[in-house]
PDB file of C-alpha atoms in Angstrom:
ATOM      1  CA  UNK D   1      19.544  14.144   6.290  1.00 73.00           C
ATOM      2  CA  UNK D   2      21.005  13.590   9.735  1.00 81.00           C
ATOM      3  CA  UNK D   3      17.759  14.767  11.297  1.00 87.00           C
ATOM      4  CA  UNK D   4      15.773  12.231   9.264  1.00 90.00           C
ATOM      5  CA  UNK D   5      18.109   9.426  10.343  1.00 92.00           C
ATOM      6  CA  UNK D   6      17.837  10.416  14.012  1.00 92.00           C
ATOM      7  CA  UNK D   7      14.053  10.579  13.688  1.00 93.00           C
ATOM      8  CA  UNK D   8      14.115   7.102  12.105  1.00 94.00           C
ATOM      9  CA  UNK D   9      16.155   5.821  15.043  1.00 95.00           C
ATOM     10  CA  UNK D  10      13.499   7.186  17.388  1.00 95.00           C
ATOM     11  CA  UNK D  11      10.711   5.536  15.381  1.00 95.00           C
ATOM     12  CA  UNK D  12      12.451   2.143  15.426  1.00 96.00           C
ATOM     13  CA  UNK D  13      12.891   2.464  19.195  1.00 94.00           C
ATOM     14  CA  UNK D  14       9.206   3.282  19.552  1.00 94.00           C
ATOM     15  CA  UNK D  15       8.275   0.197  17.515  1.00 94.00           C
ATOM     16  CA  UNK D  16      10.056  -1.942  20.084  1.00 92.00           C
ATOM     17  CA  UNK D  17       8.418  -0.078  22.936  1.00 92.00           C
ATOM     18  CA  UNK D  18       4.995  -1.066  21.617  1.00 91.00           C
ATOM     19  CA  UNK D  19       5.847  -4.673  22.521  1.00 88.00           C
ATOM     20  CA  UNK D  20       6.738  -3.580  26.048  1.00 88.00           C
ATOM     21  CA  UNK D  21       3.360  -1.923  26.421  1.00 87.00           C
ATOM     22  CA  UNK D  22       1.521  -4.973  25.075  1.00 84.00           C
ATOM     23  CA  UNK D  23       3.402  -7.230  27.492  1.00 83.00           C
ATOM     24  CA  UNK D  24       2.662  -4.935  30.435  1.00 82.00           C
ATOM     25  CA  UNK D  25      -1.048  -4.818  29.683  1.00 79.00           C
ATOM     26  CA  UNK D  26      -1.512  -8.394  28.506  1.00 70.00           C
ATOM     27  CA  UNK D  27      -2.845  -9.803  31.774  1.00 70.00           C
ATOM     28  CA  UNK D  28      -1.598 -13.245  30.687  1.00 65.00           C
ATOM     29  CA  UNK D  29      -0.993 -15.653  33.505  1.00 67.00           C
ATOM     30  CA  UNK D  30       0.501 -19.052  33.967  1.00 73.00           C
ATOM     31  CA  UNK D  31       3.658 -20.460  32.435  1.00 70.00           C
ATOM     32  CA  UNK D  32       2.565 -19.893  28.826  1.00 67.00           C
ATOM     33  CA  UNK D  33       1.542 -16.293  29.542  1.00 71.00           C
ATOM     34  CA  UNK D  34       4.792 -15.644  31.353  1.00 77.00           C
ATOM     35  CA  UNK D  35       6.787 -17.027  28.416  1.00 80.00           C
ATOM     36  CA  UNK D  36       4.914 -14.820  25.928  1.00 77.00           C
ATOM     37  CA  UNK D  37       5.378 -11.733  28.114  1.00 81.00           C
ATOM     38  CA  UNK D  38       9.091 -12.446  28.634  1.00 83.00           C
ATOM     39  CA  UNK D  39       9.623 -12.814  24.878  1.00 84.00           C
ATOM     40  CA  UNK D  40       7.819  -9.502  24.341  1.00 86.00           C
ATOM     41  CA  UNK D  41       9.969  -7.768  26.967  1.00 89.00           C
ATOM     42  CA  UNK D  42      13.147  -9.123  25.385  1.00 90.00           C
ATOM     43  CA  UNK D  43      12.067  -8.183  21.879  1.00 90.00           C
ATOM     44  CA  UNK D  44      10.976  -4.721  23.012  1.00 91.00           C
ATOM     45  CA  UNK D  45      14.588  -3.612  23.612  1.00 93.00           C
ATOM     46  CA  UNK D  46      16.136  -5.189  20.498  1.00 94.00           C
ATOM     47  CA  UNK D  47      15.049  -2.497  18.012  1.00 94.00           C
ATOM     48  CA  UNK D  48      16.562   0.218  20.220  1.00 94.00           C
ATOM     49  CA  UNK D  49      19.799  -1.702  20.586  1.00 95.00           C
ATOM     50  CA  UNK D  50      19.976  -2.103  16.812  1.00 95.00           C
ATOM     51  CA  UNK D  51      18.910   1.452  15.967  1.00 95.00           C
ATOM     52  CA  UNK D  52      20.811   3.766  18.287  1.00 94.00           C
ATOM     53  CA  UNK D  53      24.273   2.984  16.850  1.00 95.00           C
ATOM     54  CA  UNK D  54      22.805   4.155  13.519  1.00 95.00           C
ATOM     55  CA  UNK D  55      22.707   7.697  14.939  1.00 93.00           C
ATOM     56  CA  UNK D  56      26.517   7.610  14.998  1.00 94.00           C
ATOM     57  CA  UNK D  57      26.809   6.663  11.317  1.00 94.00           C
ATOM     58  CA  UNK D  58      27.081   9.058   8.428  1.00 91.00           C
ATOM     59  CA  UNK D  59      23.596   9.788   7.054  1.00 91.00           C
ATOM     60  CA  UNK D  60      23.766   7.650   3.908  1.00 93.00           C
ATOM     61  CA  UNK D  61      24.835   4.521   5.747  1.00 93.00           C
ATOM     62  CA  UNK D  62      22.425   5.229   8.582  1.00 95.00           C
ATOM     63  CA  UNK D  63      19.509   5.617   6.187  1.00 95.00           C
ATOM     64  CA  UNK D  64      20.478   2.358   4.487  1.00 95.00           C
ATOM     65  CA  UNK D  65      20.486   0.496   7.803  1.00 96.00           C
ATOM     66  CA  UNK D  66      17.122   2.034   8.723  1.00 97.00           C
ATOM     67  CA  UNK D  67      15.714   0.803   5.406  1.00 96.00           C
ATOM     68  CA  UNK D  68      16.407  -2.708   6.696  1.00 97.00           C
ATOM     69  CA  UNK D  69      15.389  -2.147  10.330  1.00 97.00           C
ATOM     70  CA  UNK D  70      11.958  -0.673   9.569  1.00 97.00           C
ATOM     71  CA  UNK D  71      10.687  -3.655   7.534  1.00 97.00           C
ATOM     72  CA  UNK D  72      12.341  -6.020  10.020  1.00 96.00           C
ATOM     73  CA  UNK D  73      10.305  -4.469  12.820  1.00 96.00           C
ATOM     74  CA  UNK D  74       7.182  -4.857  10.705  1.00 96.00           C
ATOM     75  CA  UNK D  75       7.909  -8.553  10.169  1.00 95.00           C
ATOM     76  CA  UNK D  76       8.445  -9.029  13.905  1.00 92.00           C
ATOM     77  CA  UNK D  77       5.134  -7.279  14.595  1.00 93.00           C
ATOM     78  CA  UNK D  78       3.415  -9.376  11.964  1.00 94.00           C
ATOM     79  CA  UNK D  79       4.602 -12.630  13.547  1.00 91.00           C
ATOM     80  CA  UNK D  80       3.306 -11.450  16.943  1.00 87.00           C
ATOM     81  CA  UNK D  81       0.110  -9.811  15.627  1.00 88.00           C
ATOM     82  CA  UNK D  82      -2.225 -12.101  17.607  1.00 85.00           C
ATOM     83  CA  UNK D  83      -0.568 -11.480  20.963  1.00 81.00           C
ATOM     84  CA  UNK D  84      -2.349  -8.357  22.116  1.00 81.00           C
ATOM     85  CA  UNK D  85      -2.072  -5.624  19.487  1.00 86.00           C
ATOM     86  CA  UNK D  86      -5.222  -3.594  18.884  1.00 87.00           C
ATOM     87  CA  UNK D  87      -7.126  -4.778  15.811  1.00 88.00           C
ATOM     88  CA  UNK D  88      -6.241  -1.617  13.838  1.00 93.00           C
ATOM     89  CA  UNK D  89      -2.505  -1.631  14.593  1.00 93.00           C
ATOM     90  CA  UNK D  90      -1.291  -3.897  11.805  1.00 94.00           C
ATOM     91  CA  UNK D  91      -3.508  -2.075   9.324  1.00 94.00           C
ATOM     92  CA  UNK D  92      -1.517   1.082  10.029  1.00 95.00           C
ATOM     93  CA  UNK D  93       1.855  -0.587  10.200  1.00 95.00           C
ATOM     94  CA  UNK D  94       2.151  -1.739   6.579  1.00 96.00           C
ATOM     95  CA  UNK D  95       1.509   1.578   4.792  1.00 97.00           C
ATOM     96  CA  UNK D  96       3.506   3.546   7.366  1.00 96.00           C
ATOM     97  CA  UNK D  97       6.409   1.096   7.144  1.00 97.00           C
ATOM     98  CA  UNK D  98       6.404   1.251   3.350  1.00 97.00           C
ATOM     99  CA  UNK D  99       6.310   5.052   3.396  1.00 96.00           C
ATOM    100  CA  UNK D 100       9.077   5.376   5.988  1.00 95.00           C
ATOM    101  CA  UNK D 101      11.264   2.795   4.241  1.00 96.00           C
ATOM    102  CA  UNK D 102      10.817   4.572   0.914  1.00 96.00           C
ATOM    103  CA  UNK D 103      11.752   7.872   2.572  1.00 94.00           C
ATOM    104  CA  UNK D 104      14.976   6.606   4.085  1.00 95.00           C
ATOM    105  CA  UNK D 105      15.880   4.859   0.819  1.00 95.00           C
ATOM    106  CA  UNK D 106      15.481   8.206  -0.967  1.00 95.00           C
ATOM    107  CA  UNK D 107      17.751   9.784   1.629  1.00 92.00           C
ATOM    108  CA  UNK D 108      20.351   7.043   1.188  1.00 93.00           C
ATOM    109  CA  UNK D 109      20.202   7.422  -2.592  1.00 94.00           C
ATOM    110  CA  UNK D 110      20.554  11.204  -2.425  1.00 93.00           C
ATOM    111  CA  UNK D 111      23.501  10.900  -0.066  1.00 91.00           C
ATOM    112  CA  UNK D 112      25.154   8.349  -2.344  1.00 92.00           C
ATOM    113  CA  UNK D 113      24.869  10.656  -5.354  1.00 93.00           C
ATOM    114  CA  UNK D 114      26.188  13.601  -3.354  1.00 91.00           C
ATOM    115  CA  UNK D 115      29.216  11.537  -2.377  1.00 90.00           C
ATOM    116  CA  UNK D 116      29.810  10.517  -6.017  1.00 91.00           C
ATOM    117  CA  UNK D 117      29.641  14.173  -7.089  1.00 93.00           C
ATOM    118  CA  UNK D 118      32.004  15.177  -4.298  1.00 90.00           C
ATOM    119  CA  UNK D 119      34.478  12.480  -5.337  1.00 91.00           C
ATOM    120  CA  UNK D 120      34.315  13.595  -8.976  1.00 91.00           C
ATOM    121  CA  UNK D 121      34.965  17.228  -8.015  1.00 91.00           C
ATOM    122  CA  UNK D 122      37.873  16.158  -5.848  1.00 90.00           C
ATOM    123  CA  UNK D 123      39.277  14.061  -8.673  1.00 88.00           C
ATOM    124  CA  UNK D 124      39.022  17.010 -11.065  1.00 88.00           C
ATOM    125  CA  UNK D 125      40.795  19.403  -8.676  1.00 86.00           C
ATOM    126  CA  UNK D 126      43.603  16.961  -7.924  1.00 84.00           C
ATOM    127  CA  UNK D 127      44.203  16.078 -11.585  1.00 76.00           C
ATOM    128  CA  UNK D 128      44.907  19.704 -12.528  1.00 68.00           C
TER     129      UNK D 128
END
């Protein structure tokens, strides 16, 4: 489970890095182009800043946070979809985001049930 959470952290970081690459290759000029590029550069580091603390969490909580971060990154991409992404990018993003979010939600659910079972066993051993 910890490996899946750490992999999810890496994926969320990569999703921000895509914005960095788009900004670097945009070729936009002028004040409006500079503003768009600056916003992309700023946004490009936000997913990493949000995701890396998740690697320090226990797996259930980390997976739960990732289940919010992954769709949030998709929504941010969707709002910026006309600012330089390849035409096929958003077509991939939705199914991959849904699949990854479902996967981390399964991990969070499994971890939750394992913790409930552990608490019940502990309660049984202490009540004897």
